[in-house]
Coordinates of C-alpha atoms in Angstrom, one line a residue:
X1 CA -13.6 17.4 -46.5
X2 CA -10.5 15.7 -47.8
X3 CA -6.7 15.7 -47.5
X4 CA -4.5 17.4 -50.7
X5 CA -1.6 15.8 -51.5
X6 CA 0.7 17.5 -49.7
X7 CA -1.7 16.8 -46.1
X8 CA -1.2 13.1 -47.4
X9 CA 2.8 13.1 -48.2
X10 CA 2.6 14.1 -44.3
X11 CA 0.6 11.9 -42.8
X12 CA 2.3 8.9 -45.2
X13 CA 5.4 10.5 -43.9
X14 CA 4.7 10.6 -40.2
X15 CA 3.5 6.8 -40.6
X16 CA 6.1 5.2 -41.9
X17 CA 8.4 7.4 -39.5
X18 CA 6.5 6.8 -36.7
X19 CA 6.5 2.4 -37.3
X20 CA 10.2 2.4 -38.0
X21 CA 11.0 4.0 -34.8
X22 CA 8.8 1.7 -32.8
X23 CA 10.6 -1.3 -34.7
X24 CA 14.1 0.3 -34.0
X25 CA 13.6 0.7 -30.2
X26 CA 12.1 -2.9 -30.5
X27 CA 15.1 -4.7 -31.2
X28 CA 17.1 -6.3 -28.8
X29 CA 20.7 -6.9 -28.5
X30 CA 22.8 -9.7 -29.6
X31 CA 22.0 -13.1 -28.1
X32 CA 19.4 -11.3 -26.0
X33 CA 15.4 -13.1 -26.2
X34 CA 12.4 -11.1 -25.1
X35 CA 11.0 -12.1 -21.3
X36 CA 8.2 -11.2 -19.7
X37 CA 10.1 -8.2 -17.9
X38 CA 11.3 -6.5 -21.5
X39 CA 7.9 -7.0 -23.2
X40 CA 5.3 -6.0 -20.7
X41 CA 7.8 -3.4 -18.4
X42 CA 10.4 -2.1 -21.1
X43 CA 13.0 -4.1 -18.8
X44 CA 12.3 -1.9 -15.9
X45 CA 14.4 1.1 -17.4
X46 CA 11.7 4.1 -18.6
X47 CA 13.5 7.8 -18.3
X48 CA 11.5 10.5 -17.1
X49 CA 10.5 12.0 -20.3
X50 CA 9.4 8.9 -21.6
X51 CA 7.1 8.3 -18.5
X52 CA 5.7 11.7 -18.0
X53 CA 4.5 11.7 -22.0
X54 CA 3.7 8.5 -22.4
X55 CA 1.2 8.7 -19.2
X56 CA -0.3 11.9 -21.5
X57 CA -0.5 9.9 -24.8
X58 CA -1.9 6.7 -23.3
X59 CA -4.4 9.6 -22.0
X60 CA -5.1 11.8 -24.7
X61 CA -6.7 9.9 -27.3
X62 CA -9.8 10.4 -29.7
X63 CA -12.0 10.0 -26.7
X64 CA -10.2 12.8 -25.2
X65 CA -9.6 15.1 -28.0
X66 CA -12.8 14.5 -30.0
X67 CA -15.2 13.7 -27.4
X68 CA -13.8 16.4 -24.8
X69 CA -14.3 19.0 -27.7
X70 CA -17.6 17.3 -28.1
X71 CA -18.4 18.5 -24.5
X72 CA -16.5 21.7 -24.7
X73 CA -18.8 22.0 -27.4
X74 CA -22.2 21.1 -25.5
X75 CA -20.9 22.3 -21.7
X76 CA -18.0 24.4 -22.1
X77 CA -15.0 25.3 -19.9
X78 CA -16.1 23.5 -17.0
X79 CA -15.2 20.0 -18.9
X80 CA -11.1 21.0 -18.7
X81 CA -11.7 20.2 -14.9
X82 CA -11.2 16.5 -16.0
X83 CA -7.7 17.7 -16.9
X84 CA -7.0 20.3 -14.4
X85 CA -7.9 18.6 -11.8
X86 CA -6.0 15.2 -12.8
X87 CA -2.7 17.1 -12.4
X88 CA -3.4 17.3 -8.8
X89 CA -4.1 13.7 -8.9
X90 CA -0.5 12.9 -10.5
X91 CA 1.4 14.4 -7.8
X92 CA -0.4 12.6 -5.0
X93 CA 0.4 9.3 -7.4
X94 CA 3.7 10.3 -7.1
X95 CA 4.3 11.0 -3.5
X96 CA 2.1 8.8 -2.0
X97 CA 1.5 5.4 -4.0
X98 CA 4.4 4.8 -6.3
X99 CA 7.1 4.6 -3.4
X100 CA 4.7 1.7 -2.4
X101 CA 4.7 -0.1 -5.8
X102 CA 7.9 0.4 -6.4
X103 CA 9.2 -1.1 -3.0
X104 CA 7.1 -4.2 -3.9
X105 CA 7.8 -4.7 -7.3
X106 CA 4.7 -4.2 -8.3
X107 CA 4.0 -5.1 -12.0
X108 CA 0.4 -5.1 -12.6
X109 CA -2.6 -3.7 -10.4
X110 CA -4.2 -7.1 -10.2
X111 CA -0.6 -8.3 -8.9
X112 CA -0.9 -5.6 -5.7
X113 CA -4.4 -7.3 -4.8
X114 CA -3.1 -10.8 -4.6
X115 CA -0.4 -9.5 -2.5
X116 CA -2.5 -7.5 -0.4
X117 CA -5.4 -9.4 -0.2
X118 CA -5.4 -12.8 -1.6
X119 CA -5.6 -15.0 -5.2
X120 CA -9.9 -14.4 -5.4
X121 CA -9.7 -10.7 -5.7
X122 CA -6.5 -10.6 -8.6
X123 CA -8.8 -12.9 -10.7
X124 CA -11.9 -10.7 -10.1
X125 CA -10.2 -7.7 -10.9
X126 CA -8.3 -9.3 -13.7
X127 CA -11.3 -10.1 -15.8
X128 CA -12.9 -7.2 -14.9
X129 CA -10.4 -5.1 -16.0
X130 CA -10.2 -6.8 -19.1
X131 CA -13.9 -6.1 -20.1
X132 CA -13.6 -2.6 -18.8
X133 CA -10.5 -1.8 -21.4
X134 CA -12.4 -4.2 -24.8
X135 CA -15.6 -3.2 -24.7
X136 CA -15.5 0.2 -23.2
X137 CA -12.3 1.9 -23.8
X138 CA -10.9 0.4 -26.7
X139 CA -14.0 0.4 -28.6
X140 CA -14.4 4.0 -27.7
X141 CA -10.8 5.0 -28.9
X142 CA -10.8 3.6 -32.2
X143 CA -14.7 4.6 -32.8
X144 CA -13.9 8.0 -31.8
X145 CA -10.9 8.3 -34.1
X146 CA -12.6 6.3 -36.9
X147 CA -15.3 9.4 -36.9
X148 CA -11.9 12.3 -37.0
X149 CA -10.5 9.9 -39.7
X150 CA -13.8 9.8 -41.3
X151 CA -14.8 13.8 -41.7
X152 CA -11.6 14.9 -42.3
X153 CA -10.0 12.9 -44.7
X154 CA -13.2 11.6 -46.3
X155 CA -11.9 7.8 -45.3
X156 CA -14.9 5.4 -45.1
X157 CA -15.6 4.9 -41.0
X158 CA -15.1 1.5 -41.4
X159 CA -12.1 1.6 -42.7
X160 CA -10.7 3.6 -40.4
X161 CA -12.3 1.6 -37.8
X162 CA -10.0 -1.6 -39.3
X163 CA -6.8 0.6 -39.9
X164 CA -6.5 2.2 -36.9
X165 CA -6.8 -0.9 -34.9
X166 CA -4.4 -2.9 -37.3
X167 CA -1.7 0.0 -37.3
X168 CA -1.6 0.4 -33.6
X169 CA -1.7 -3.9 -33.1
X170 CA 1.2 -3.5 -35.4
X171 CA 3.4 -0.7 -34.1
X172 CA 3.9 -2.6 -30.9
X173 CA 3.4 -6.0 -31.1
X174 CA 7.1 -6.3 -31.4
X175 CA 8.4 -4.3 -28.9
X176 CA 5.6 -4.3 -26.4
X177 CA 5.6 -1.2 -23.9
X178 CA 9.3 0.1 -25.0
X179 CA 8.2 0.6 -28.2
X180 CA 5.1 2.4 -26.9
X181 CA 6.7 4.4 -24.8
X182 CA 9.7 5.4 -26.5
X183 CA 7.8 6.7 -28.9
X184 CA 5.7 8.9 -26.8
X185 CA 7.8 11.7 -27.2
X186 CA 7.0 11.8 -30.7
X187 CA 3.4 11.4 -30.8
X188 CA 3.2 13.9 -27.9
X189 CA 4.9 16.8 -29.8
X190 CA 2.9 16.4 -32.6
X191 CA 0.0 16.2 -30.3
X192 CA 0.6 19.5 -28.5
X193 CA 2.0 20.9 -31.4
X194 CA -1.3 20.0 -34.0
X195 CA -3.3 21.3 -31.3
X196 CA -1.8 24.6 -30.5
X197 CA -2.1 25.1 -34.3
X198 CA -6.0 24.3 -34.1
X199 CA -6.6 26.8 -31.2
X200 CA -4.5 29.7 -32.6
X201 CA -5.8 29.2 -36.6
X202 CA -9.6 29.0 -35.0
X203 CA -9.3 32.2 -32.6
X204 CA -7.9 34.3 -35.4
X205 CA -10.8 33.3 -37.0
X206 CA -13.3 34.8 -34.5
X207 CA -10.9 37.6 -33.9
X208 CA -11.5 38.6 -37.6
X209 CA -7.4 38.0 -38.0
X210 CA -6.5 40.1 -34.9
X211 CA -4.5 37.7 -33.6
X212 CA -4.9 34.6 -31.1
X213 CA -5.9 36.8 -28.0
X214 CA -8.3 38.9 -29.7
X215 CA -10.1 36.2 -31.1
X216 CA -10.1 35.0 -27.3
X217 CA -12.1 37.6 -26.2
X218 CA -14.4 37.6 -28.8
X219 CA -15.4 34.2 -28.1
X220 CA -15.7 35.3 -23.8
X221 CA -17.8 37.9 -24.8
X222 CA -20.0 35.8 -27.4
X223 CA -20.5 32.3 -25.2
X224 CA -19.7 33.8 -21.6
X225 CA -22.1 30.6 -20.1
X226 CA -19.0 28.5 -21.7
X227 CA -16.6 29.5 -19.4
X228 CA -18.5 29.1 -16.3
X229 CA -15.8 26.2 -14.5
X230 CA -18.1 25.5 -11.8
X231 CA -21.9 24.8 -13.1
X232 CA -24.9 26.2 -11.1
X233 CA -27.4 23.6 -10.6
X234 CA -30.2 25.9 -12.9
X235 CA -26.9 24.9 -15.9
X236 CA -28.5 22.1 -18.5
X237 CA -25.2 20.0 -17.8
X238 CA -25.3 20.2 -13.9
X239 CA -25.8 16.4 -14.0
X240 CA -22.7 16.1 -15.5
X241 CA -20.7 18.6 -13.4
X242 CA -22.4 18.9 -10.2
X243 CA -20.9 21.8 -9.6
X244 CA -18.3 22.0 -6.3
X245 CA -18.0 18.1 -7.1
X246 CA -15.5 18.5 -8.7
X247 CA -13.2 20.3 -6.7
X248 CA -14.0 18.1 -3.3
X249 CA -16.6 15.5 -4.4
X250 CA -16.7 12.5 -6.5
X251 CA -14.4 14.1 -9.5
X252 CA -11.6 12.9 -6.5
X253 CA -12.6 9.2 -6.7
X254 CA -12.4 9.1 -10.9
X255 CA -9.1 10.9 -10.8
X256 CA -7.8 8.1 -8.1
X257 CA -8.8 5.3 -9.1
X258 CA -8.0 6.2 -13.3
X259 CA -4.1 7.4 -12.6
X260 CA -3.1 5.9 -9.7
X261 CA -5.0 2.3 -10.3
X262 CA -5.3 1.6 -13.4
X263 CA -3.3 -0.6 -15.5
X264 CA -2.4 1.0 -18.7
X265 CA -2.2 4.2 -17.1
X266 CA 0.5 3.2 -13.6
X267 CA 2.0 0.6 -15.9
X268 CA 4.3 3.3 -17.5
X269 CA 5.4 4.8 -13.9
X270 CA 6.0 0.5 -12.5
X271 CA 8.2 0.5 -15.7
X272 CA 11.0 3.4 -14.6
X273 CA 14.6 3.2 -13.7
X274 CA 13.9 4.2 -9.9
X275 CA 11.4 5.8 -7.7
X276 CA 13.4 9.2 -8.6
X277 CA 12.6 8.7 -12.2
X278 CA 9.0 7.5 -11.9
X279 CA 8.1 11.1 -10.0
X280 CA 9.9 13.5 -11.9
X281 CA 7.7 11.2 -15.2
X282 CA 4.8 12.1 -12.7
X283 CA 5.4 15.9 -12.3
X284 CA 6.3 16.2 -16.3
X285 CA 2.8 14.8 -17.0
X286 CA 1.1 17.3 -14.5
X287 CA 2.2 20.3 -16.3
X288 CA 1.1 18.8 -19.7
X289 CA -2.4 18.0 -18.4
X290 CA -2.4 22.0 -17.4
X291 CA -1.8 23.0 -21.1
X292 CA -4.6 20.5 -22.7
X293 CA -7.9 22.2 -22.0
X294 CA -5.7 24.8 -24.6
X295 CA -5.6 22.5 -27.2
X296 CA -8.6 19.9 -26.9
X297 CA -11.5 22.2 -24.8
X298 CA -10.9 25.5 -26.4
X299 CA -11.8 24.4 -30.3
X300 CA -15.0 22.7 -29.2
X301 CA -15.9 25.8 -27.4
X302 CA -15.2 28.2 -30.4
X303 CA -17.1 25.5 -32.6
X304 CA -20.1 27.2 -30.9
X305 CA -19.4 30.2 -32.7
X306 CA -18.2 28.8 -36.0
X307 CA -20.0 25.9 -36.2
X308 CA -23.3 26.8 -34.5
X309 CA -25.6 23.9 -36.0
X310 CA -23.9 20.6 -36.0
X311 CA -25.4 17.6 -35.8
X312 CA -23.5 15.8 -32.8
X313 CA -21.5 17.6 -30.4
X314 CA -18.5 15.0 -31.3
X315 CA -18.1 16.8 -34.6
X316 CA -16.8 19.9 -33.6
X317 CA -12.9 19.2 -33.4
X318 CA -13.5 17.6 -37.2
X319 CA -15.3 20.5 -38.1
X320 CA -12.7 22.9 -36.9
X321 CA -9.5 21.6 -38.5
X322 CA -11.4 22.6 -41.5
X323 CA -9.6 25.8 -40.9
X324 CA -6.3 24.5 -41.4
X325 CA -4.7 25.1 -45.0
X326 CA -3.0 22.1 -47.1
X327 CA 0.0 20.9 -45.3
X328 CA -0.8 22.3 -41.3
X329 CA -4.1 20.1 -42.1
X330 CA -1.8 17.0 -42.7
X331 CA 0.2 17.7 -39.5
X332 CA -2.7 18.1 -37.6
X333 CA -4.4 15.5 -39.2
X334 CA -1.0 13.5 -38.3
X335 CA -1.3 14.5 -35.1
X336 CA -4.5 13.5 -34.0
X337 CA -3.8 9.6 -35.6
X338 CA -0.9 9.9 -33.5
X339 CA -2.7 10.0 -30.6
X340 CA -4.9 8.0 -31.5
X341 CA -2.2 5.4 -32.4
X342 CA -0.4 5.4 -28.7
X343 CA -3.6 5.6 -26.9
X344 CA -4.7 2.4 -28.8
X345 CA -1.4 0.7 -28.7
X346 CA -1.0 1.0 -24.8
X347 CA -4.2 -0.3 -24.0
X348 CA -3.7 -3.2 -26.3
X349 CA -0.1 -3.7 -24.3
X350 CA -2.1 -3.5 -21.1
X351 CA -4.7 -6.0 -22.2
X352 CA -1.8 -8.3 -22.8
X353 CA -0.1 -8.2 -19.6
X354 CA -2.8 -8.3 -17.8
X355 CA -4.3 -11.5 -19.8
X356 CA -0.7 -12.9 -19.8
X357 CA 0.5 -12.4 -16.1
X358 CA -2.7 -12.5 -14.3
X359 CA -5.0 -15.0 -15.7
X360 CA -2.8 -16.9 -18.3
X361 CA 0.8 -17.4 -16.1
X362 CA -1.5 -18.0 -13.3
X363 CA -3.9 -20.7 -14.1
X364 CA -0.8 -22.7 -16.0
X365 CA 1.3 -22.3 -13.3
X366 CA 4.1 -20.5 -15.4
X367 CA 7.0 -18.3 -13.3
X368 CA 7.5 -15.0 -14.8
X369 CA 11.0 -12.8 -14.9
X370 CA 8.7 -10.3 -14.5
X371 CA 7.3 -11.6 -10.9
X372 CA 10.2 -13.4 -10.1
X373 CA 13.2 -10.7 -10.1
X374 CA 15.5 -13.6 -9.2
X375 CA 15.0 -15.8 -12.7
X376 CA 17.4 -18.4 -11.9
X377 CA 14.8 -21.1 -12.1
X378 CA 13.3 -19.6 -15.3
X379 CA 13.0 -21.7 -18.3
X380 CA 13.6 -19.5 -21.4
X381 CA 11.1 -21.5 -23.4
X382 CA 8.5 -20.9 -20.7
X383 CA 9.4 -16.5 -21.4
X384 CA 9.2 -17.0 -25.1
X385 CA 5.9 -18.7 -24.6
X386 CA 4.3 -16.0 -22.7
X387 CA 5.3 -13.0 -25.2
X388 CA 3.5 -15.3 -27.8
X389 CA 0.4 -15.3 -25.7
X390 CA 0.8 -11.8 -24.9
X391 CA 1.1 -11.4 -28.8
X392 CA -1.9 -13.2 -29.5
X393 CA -4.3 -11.5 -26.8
X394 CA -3.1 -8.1 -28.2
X395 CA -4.5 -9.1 -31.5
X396 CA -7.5 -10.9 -30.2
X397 CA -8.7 -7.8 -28.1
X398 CA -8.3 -5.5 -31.1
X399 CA -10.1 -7.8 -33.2
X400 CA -12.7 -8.0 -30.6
X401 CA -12.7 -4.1 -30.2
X402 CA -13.3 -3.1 -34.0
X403 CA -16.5 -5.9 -34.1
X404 CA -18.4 -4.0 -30.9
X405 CA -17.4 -0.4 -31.2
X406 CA -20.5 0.4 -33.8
X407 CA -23.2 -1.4 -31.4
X408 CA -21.4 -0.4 -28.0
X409 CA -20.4 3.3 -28.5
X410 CA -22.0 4.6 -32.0
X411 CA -25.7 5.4 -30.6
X412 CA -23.5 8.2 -28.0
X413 CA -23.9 11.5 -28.7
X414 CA -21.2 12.6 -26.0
X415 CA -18.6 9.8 -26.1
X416 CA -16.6 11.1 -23.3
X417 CA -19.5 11.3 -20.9
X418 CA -20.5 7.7 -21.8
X419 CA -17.0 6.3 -20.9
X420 CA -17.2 8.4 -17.4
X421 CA -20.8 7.5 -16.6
X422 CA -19.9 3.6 -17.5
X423 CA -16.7 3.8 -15.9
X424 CA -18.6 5.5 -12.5
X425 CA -20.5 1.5 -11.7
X426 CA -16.9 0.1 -10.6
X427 CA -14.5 3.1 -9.9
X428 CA -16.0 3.5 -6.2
X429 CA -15.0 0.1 -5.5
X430 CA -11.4 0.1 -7.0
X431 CA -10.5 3.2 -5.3
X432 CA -11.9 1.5 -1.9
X433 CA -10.2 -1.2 -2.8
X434 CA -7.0 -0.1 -3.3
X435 CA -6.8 3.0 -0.9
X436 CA -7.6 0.4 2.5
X437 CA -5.0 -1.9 0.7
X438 CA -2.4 0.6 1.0
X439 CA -3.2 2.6 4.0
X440 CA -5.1 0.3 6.5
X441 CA -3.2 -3.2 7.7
X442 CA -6.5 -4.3 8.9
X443 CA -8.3 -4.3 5.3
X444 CA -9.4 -7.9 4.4
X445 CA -10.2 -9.6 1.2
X446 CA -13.6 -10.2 1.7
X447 CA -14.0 -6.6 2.8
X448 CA -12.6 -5.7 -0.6
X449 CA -14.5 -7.9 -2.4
X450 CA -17.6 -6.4 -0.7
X451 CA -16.7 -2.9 -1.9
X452 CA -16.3 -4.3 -5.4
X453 CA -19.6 -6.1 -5.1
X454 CA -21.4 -3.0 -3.6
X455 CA -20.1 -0.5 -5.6
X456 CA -21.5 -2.1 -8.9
X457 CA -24.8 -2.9 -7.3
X458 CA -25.1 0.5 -5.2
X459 CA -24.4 2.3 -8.6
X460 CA -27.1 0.6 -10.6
X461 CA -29.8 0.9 -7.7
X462 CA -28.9 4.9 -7.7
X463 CA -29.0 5.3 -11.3
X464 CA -32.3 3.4 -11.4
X465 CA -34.2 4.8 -8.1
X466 CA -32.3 8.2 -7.9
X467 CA -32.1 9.1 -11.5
X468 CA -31.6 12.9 -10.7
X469 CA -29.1 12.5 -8.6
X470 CA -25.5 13.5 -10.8
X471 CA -23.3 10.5 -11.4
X472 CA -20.4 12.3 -9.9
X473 CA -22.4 13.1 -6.8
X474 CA -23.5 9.2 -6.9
X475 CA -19.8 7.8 -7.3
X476 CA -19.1 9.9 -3.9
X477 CA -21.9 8.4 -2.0
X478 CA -21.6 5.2 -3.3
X479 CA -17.6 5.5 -2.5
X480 CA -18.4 5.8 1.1
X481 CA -21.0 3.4 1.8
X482 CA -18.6 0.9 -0.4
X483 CA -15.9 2.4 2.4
X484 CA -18.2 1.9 5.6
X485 CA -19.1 -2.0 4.4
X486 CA -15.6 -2.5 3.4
X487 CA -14.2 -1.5 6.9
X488 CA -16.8 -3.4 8.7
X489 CA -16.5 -6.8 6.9
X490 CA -12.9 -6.2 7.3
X491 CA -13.2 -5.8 11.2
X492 CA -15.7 -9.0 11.1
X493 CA -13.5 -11.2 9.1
X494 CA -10.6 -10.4 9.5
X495 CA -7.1 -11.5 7.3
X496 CA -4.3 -13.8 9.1
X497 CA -1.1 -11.8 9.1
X498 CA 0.5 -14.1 6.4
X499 CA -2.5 -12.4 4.0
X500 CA -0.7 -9.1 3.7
X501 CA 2.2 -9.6 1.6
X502 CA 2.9 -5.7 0.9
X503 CA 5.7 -4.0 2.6
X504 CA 5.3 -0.6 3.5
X505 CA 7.7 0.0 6.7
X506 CA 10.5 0.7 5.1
X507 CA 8.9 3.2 2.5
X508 CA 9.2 6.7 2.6
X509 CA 7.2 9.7 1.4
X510 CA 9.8 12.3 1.7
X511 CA 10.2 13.8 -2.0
X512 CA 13.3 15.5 -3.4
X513 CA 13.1 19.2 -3.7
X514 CA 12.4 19.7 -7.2
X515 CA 9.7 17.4 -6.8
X516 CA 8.0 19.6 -4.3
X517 CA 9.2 23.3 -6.0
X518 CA 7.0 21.4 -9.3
X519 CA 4.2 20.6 -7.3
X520 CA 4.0 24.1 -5.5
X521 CA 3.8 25.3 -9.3
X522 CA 1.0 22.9 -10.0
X523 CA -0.5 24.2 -7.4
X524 CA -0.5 28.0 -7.7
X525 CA -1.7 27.6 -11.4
X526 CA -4.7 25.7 -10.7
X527 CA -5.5 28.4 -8.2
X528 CA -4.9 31.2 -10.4
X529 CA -7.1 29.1 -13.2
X530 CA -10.3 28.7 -10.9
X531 CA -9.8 32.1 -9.2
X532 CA -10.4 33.1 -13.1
X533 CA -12.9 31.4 -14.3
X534 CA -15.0 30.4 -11.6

């Protein structure tokens, strides 16, 4: 399969579109030098559009689009609960822990801990973090979208591999998360847009040109297991899905700790003009997680039908944009290097800060304008210093990411389940972690550090002596052990008062009207979706 030259026109087009508007929103004003604040925060000034889609395209990336189709593909329906059930998450994010983040100022996760806790656990976490988002979801993103790249255009994987990476490096290097996130917009439209287009062209197909809806229920009535949300444990892919897990198990503790604590995720919401701001973003994101089963799960799930034999279940969204004539295949095609481009480029913005504020500024003793909100004692040369290194540690973790990605992610089958089942060792831990930190005055660090320790160590003994035992079902039980030790150490050592450096009595959960209206919506559909397809 290759692209015409009209599909390339468009994707050259969209390219060079898409990096002259990052380098427009990059520049600065007159007199005016990039701090610390501006590069890693967008100067603390994100709109609500710009939050709410650039939470979804820091999201929805190739190992969402092609390895979610992958498993649409291999499981079915029952994989969207990732998605429907994260725009539950997002409203709690919004009412509960951003009020607290953004009473404290809070500019990186790793920042909250030293706060809360103490200096040991920020550097923990910080390094931590940093491996998590190289070798496991970087390397994943570009690999997955190296493969789209790859089948549908007929580029050489390696290449694609290198371009991608060097592209997104490129497109935000100068502006650093406003040039991400500003762009959002963009690379979300053409997102929904090329995938709407995929789903519509690939159920007319099955509908014998009936229309979208016939098509539909052709595929119901051909793969009816694929649209079984909650899996019996007798289901091949129970493991996976453990069936009412995901509604009130250990799907809760992924969904936590991935869009309320993680960097490159929260780091969008920390950037907004006001709490106001940040939750509307929040509520805006919700509603586009809702549509994305639509567009990423439903063309790996008629793949089945029109694709019945391929190799590895990650082909299937490749395989389907076959479909597509010349010109809709280059705006597809455009689409899915867009997301492919913002996912990349905020994780490489995340891997900066956190190198640059956490472990860098730290261990030389640098201020930061973003830390330090005052800046009267802030030496310009010291700011310009630190977007260099930021600068430089985007680059070096791309260039890191493109050597490991064959070795670390090419032997998976299902990407997407790979990055959950890797990602399952620590995310007990950090939601521990960070849930005592914010709720319970009496949490210690060397409670936390305990849940960290356990959660890792916990994980590996399950995987190893409990091997049946589904990973979500495991991240719950290890979750509440990691909870128990973590409250106990806590009551055994427990922190001086000086320890605790968050404020949370003067912070209110009270949301504004629309807020709640949204939510109730949110709400009612995810209802009305399981009711459905239970």
């Amino acid at each position: 399969m290759g692209l015409s030259g009209l599909d390339l026109a468009v994707v050259v087009a969209y390219a060079i579109g898409i990096f002259a508007l990052a380098q427009w929103v990059s520049r600065d004003k007159a007199g005016h030098q990039k701090d610390t604040s501006d590069y890693f925060l967008a100067s603390k000034s994100l709109p609500w559009w710009a939050i709410g889609t650039s939470l979804i395209a820091a999201n929805i990336s190739a190992e969402q689009i092609v390895g979610m189709a992958g498993s649409g593909y291999a499981v079915g329906l029952a994989i969207a609960s990732y998605e429907w059930m994260a725009a539950l998450t997002l409203l709690i994010v919004g009412k509960y822990f951003l009020p607290i983040f953004l009473r404290n100022e809070i500019y990186t996760m790793p920042q909250f801990l030293e706060q809360r806790y103490g200096p040991s656990i920020r550097t923990l976490m910080a390094v931590f973090w940093l491996a998590l988002y190289i070798f496991v979801n970087l390397t994943s993103i570009i690999w997955l979208g190296s493969i789209a790249v790859n089948q549908v255009a007929g580029v050489d994987q390696d290449v694609a591999l290198i371009g991608l990476g060097v592209f997104a490096l490129l497109y935000q290097i100068k502006g650093g998360l406003k040039a991400v996130a500003l762009t959002d917009i963009v690379q979300v439209t053409l997102l929904v847009m090329g995938g709407l287009i995929v789903s519509g062209l690939t159920l007319n197909e099955i509908g014998g040109d009936r229309g979208v809806l016939a098509g539909f229920g052709v595929l119901a009535d051909r793969v009816p297991e694929k649209f079984d949300m909650i899996l019996s444990p007798d289901n091949p892919f129970y493991k996976d899905l453990p069936g009412l897990s995901v509604l009130i198990g250990g799907m809760w503790i992924a969904n936590l700790s991935y869009w309320g604590f993680n960097q490159y995720i929260i780091q969008r919401a920390l950037a907004a003009k006001n709490l106001a701001e940040a939750q509307k973003g929040v509520v805006f994101a919700a509603y586009l997680k809702l549509l994305m089963p639509v567009i990423i799960v439903l063309p790996g799930i008629a793949a089945v039908v029109l694709a019945p034999d391929l190799a590895k279940p990650d082909q299937a969204y490749p395989t389907m944009m076959r479909y597509l004539p010349s010109g809709l295949l280059g705006l597809v095609f455009s689409a899915l290097v867009a997301a492919i481009i913002a996912s990349t480029a905020s994780k490489i913005n995340s891997i900066a800060t956190i190198f640059t504020l956490d472990l860098y500024a730290k261990a030389r003793g640098l201020p930061t304008r973003a830390e330090d909100r005052r800046g009267a004692d802030i030496r310009a040369a010291s700011e310009k210093h630190l977007v260099l290194v930021g600068r430089i540690a985007a680059a070096a973790a791309i260039g890191i990411a493109i050597l490991a990605a064959r070795p670390l992610i090419g032997q998976s089958d299902q990407a997407f389940q790979f990055i959950q089942e890797f990602s399952g060792f620590f995310t007990p831990g950090i939601t521990v972690i960070f849930l005592l930190g914010l709720f319970w005055k009496r949490a210690s660090e060397p409670g936390a550090i305990a849940a960290a320790v356990a959660s890792v160590v916990l994980s590996y003994l399950f995987r190893q002596f409990a091997p049946d035992i589904p990973f979500m079902n495991r991240m719950g039980l290890v979750f509440l052990i990691s909870l128990a030790l973590a409250i106990a150490i806590s009551l055994a050592r427990p922190a001086g008062a000086e320890a605790n450096r968050i404020r949370t009595d003067d912070v209110g959960f009270g949301t504004p009207m629309g807020f709640n209206i949204a939510s109730i919506g949110v709400v009612l559909i995810l209802i009305a979706l399981y009711a459905t397809w239970w």
